[in-house]
Every structure is written in structure tokens, then in C-alpha cells.
Coordinates of C-alpha atoms and ligand atoms in Angstrom, one line a residue:
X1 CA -17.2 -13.6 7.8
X2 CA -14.9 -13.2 5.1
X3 CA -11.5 -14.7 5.2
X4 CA -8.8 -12.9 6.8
X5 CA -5.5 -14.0 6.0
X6 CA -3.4 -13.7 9.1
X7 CA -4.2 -14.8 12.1
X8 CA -5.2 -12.2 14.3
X9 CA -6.8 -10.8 18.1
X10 CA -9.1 -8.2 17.3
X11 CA -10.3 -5.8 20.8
X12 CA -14.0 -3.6 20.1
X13 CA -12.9 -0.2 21.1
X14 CA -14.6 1.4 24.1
X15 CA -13.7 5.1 23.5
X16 CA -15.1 5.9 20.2
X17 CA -12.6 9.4 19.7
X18 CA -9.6 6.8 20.2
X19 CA -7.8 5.8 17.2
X20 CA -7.8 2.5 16.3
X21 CA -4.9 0.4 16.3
X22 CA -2.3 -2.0 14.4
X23 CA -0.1 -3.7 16.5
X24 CA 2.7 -5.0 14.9
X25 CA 4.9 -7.1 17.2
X26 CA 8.9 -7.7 16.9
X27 CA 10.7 -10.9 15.9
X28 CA 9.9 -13.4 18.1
X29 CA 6.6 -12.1 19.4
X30 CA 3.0 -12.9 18.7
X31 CA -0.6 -11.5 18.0
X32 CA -0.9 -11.2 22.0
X33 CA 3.0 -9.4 22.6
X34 CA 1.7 -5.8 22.2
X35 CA -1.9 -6.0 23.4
X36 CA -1.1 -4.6 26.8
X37 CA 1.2 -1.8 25.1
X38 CA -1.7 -1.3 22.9
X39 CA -4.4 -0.5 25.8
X40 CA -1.7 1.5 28.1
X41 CA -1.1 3.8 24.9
X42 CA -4.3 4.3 23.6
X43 CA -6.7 3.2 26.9
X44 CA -10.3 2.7 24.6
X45 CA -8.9 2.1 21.4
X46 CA -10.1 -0.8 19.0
X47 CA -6.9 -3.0 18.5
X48 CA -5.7 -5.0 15.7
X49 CA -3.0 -7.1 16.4
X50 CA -1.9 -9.8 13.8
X51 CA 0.6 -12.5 13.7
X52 CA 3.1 -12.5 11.7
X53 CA 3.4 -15.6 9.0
X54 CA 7.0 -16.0 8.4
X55 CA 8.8 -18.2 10.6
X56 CA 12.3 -17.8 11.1
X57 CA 14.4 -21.0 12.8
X58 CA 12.6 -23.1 15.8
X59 CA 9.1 -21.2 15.2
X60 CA 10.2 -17.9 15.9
X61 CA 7.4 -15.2 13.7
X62 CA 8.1 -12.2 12.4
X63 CA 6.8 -9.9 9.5
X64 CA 9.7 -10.8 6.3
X65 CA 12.3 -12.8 6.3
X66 CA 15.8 -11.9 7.4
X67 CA 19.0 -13.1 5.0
X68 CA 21.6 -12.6 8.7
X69 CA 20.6 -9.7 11.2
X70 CA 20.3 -6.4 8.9
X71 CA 20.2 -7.9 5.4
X72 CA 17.0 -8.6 4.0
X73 CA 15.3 -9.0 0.5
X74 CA 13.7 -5.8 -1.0
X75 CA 11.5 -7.9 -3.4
X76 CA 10.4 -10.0 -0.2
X77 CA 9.7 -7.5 1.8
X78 CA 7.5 -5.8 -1.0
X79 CA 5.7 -9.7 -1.5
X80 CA 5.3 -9.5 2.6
X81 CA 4.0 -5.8 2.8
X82 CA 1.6 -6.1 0.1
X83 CA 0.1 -9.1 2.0
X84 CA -0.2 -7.4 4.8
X85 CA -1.9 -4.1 3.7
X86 CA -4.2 -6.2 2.0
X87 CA -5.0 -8.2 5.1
X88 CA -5.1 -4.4 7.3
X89 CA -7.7 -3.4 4.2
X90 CA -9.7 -6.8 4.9
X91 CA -10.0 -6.4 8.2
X92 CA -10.7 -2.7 8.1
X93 CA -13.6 -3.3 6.3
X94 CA -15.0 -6.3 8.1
X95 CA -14.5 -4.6 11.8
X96 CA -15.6 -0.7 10.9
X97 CA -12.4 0.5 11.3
X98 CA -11.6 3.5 8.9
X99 CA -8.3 3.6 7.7
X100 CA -7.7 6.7 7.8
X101 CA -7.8 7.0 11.7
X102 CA -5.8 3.7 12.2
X103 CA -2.5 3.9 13.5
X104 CA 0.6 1.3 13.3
X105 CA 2.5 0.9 16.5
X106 CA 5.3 -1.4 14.9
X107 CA 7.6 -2.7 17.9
X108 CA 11.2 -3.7 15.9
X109 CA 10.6 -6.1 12.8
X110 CA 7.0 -4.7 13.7
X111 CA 7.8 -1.4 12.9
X112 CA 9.7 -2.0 9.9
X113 CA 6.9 -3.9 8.2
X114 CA 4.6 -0.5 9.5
X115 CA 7.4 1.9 7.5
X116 CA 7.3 -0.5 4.5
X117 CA 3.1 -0.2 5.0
X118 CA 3.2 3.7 4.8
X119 CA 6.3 3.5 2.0
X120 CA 4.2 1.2 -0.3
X121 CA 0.4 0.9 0.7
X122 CA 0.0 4.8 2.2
X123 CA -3.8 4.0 1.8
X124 CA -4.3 1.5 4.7
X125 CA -3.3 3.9 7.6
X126 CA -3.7 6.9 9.1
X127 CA -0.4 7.2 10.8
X128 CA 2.2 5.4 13.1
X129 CA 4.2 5.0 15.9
X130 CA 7.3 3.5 14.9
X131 CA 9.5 1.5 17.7
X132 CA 13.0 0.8 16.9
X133 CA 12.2 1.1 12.9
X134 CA 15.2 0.7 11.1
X135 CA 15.4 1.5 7.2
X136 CA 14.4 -2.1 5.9
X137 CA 13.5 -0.5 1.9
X138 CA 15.1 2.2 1.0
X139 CA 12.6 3.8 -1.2
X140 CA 10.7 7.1 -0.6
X141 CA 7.3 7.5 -0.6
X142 CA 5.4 8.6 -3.3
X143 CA 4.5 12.5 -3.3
X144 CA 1.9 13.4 -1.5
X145 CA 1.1 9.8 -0.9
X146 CA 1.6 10.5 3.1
X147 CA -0.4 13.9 3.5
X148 CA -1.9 14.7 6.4
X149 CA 0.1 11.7 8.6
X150 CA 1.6 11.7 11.3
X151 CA 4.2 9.3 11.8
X152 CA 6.7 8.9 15.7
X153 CA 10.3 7.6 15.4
X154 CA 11.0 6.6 18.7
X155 CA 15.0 5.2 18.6
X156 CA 17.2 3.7 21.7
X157 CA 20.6 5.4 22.1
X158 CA 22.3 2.6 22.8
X159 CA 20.6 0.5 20.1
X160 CA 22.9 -2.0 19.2
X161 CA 20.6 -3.3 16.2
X162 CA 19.3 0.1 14.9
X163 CA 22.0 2.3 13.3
X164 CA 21.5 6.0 14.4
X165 CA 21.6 6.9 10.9
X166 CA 18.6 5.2 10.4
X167 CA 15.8 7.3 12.2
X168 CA 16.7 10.4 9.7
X169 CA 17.0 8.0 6.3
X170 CA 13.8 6.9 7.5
X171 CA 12.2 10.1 8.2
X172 CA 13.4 11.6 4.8
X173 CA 12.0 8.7 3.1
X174 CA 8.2 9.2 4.7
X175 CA 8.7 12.9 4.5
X176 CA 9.0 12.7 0.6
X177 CA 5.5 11.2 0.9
X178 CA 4.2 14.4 2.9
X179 CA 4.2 12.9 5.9
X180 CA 4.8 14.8 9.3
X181 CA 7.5 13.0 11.0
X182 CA 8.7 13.2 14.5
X183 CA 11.9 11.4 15.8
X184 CA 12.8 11.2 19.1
X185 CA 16.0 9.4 21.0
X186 CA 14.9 7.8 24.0
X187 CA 17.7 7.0 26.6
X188 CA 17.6 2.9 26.1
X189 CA 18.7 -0.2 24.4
X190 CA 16.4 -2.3 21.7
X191 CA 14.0 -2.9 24.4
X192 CA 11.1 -0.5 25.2
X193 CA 11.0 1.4 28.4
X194 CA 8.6 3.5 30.3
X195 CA 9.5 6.8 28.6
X196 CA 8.4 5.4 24.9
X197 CA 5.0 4.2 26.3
X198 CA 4.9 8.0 27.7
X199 CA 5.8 9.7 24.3
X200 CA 3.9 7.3 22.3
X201 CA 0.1 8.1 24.6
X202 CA 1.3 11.9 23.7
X203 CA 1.4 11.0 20.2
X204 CA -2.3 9.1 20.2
X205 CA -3.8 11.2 22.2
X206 CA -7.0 12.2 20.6
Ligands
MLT301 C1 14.4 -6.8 11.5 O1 14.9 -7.9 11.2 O2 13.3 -6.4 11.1 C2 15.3 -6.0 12.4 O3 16.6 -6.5 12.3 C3 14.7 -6.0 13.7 C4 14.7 -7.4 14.3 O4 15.6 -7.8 14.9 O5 13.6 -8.0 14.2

């Protein structure tokens, strides 16, 4: 077995038309946080869930670093992303997944490091479902690097982390890529609710 640089839990799919998954978790989490998100979204997919490697105070992971809440390094988030596709492209290969059929579902520093994925490395997914993204590089996609993607915004409207302004800078930035975005404002804070695990299995669906 080659080596893969993050440590990760990987889950065999048991419904081959399901699309495999990347599951990203937020600030705070782990490899395990989005595992049962993962299987209620997608029930049968193959799930890839890493962990991230940059620890942030009294062993709290996320994806890239943070300078204060909302301020963050474009260079380091560019060292971070790069790792990361190239772990996703690793691990693709190793477990059969094709890329083209995986999808990010990025929960909060999760999803940003899923937009920064699509924004820099388009190659390593298939699409996304983006929870809580906010615009962490504000750089638009190559053209034509996102054709034939399909990428979720799913925002809180009473976000107190995510600027509102954010899911349509976001989308603009992926749609200058070719991707086919979709944002919608769920009724809820930062923290996920029952309605964005019910637009997100609508998204998957195979
Ligand atoms: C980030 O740092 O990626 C965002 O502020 C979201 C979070 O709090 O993790």
C-alpha cells in the first residue's frame, strides 16, 4: 500500500451507482465527524473522510490555518489545498474511486478547503456539496476547468460566521470555471440541521 499522507477512514461502497464521497469535516472535528452525515446523504456510497493536519491551539484540526476568525493566508491555503488534492488523487487511485464521480461534502473549514479543491485542483473531483463555505481565496476558476460539475451552496441565515455575501462571490468564482452552481439559504445558524441533510441526498442522488 502506498503511502497516503493524511490520516484517513475509508468505507467500501455498497451501492455501486452511488457517488463516492470526500468528507471534509469543520474546525474542530475529525476523520470520524461526518461519517454518519456521509451514509444518511448518500446511503451505499464509498466514503473518504480525512483528517485534517493543521492543528490550531489545544489540538483542535482543521484543513489551513486561520490568522483570527475570517483572516487567513492565501499562499497557505494554496500550500494546504495542493496537499490535499494530491492526497484525494493518492487515495483515488489506491481505493478505485474515479474522480470524476467523487463528490466533496465540506462541513465549514471542510467546505472551504472543498472550494479551494475545485478553485485550484478541478481535476480531483467530480462535484460538491458545500456546507457553510465561505470565500477563503478569492480567485476564480480557470475556464472551463469546472465543466460538467455540479457544485450545492447550502448557507445558514442567521450565520453569524458566513457573510451572506459570500455564497454568490463564491458561486461566481466556480461559475467562471463552468461549473453548475446551486445556492440555497437554509433557515439556521452555522450548525447543520435536518433540512441541509434533506437538500444535500437531493443533490447526490444518483
Ligand atoms: C474557516 O476558518 O475555515 C472558517 O472560519 C470556518 C471555521 O470556523 O472553521
Amino acid at each position: 500500500m502506498p503511502r497516503l499522507s493524511y490520516q484517513h477512514v475509508f468505507e467500501p461502497a455498497t451501492a455501486p451507482s452511488a457517488p463516492a464521497l470526500l468528507l471534509l469535516h469543520g474546525t474542530g472535528g475529525n476523520e470520524h465527524d461526518l461519517l454518519r452525515l456521509g451514509r444518511a446523504v448518500s446511503p451505499g456510497s464509498a466514503l473518504l473522510s480525512p483528517r485534517g493536519d493543521v492543528v490550531e491551539g489545544q489540538g483542535v484540526l482543521r484543513f489551513f490555518a486561520r490568522l483570527a476568525e475570517g483572516v487567513f493566508d492565501p499562499a497557505e491555503i494554496t500550500r494546504r489545498t495542493h496537499a490535499l488534492a494530491d492526497f484525494v488523487a493518492a487515495a483515488s487511485a489506491h481505493y478505485g474511486l474515479t474522480p470524476a464521480k467523487l463528490h466533496a461534502v465540506g462541513f465549514s473549514n471542510g467546505a472551504n478547503i472543498a472550494a479551494t479543491l475545485l478553485l485550484l485542483r478541478p481535476e480531483v473531483l467530480g462535484g460538491a456539496v458545500l456546507l457553510r463555505s465561505m470565500v477563503v481565496l478569492n480567485q476564480p476558476a480557470k475556464p472551463a476547468s469546472l465543466a460538467g460539475r455540479r457544485v450545492l451552496l447550502l448557507n445558514g441565515s442567521t450565520d453569524p460566521i458566513v457573510d451572506p455575501a459570500d455564497a454568490p462571490r463564491l458561486a461566481a468564482l466556480l461559475r467562471a470555471g463552468g461549473a453548475e452552481v446551486k445556492t440555497e439559504t437554509i433557515p439556521a445558524s452555522h450548525q447543520l440541521t435536518p433540512q441541509d441533510v434533506a437538500a444535500a441526498q437531493r443533490f447526490l442522488r444518483p
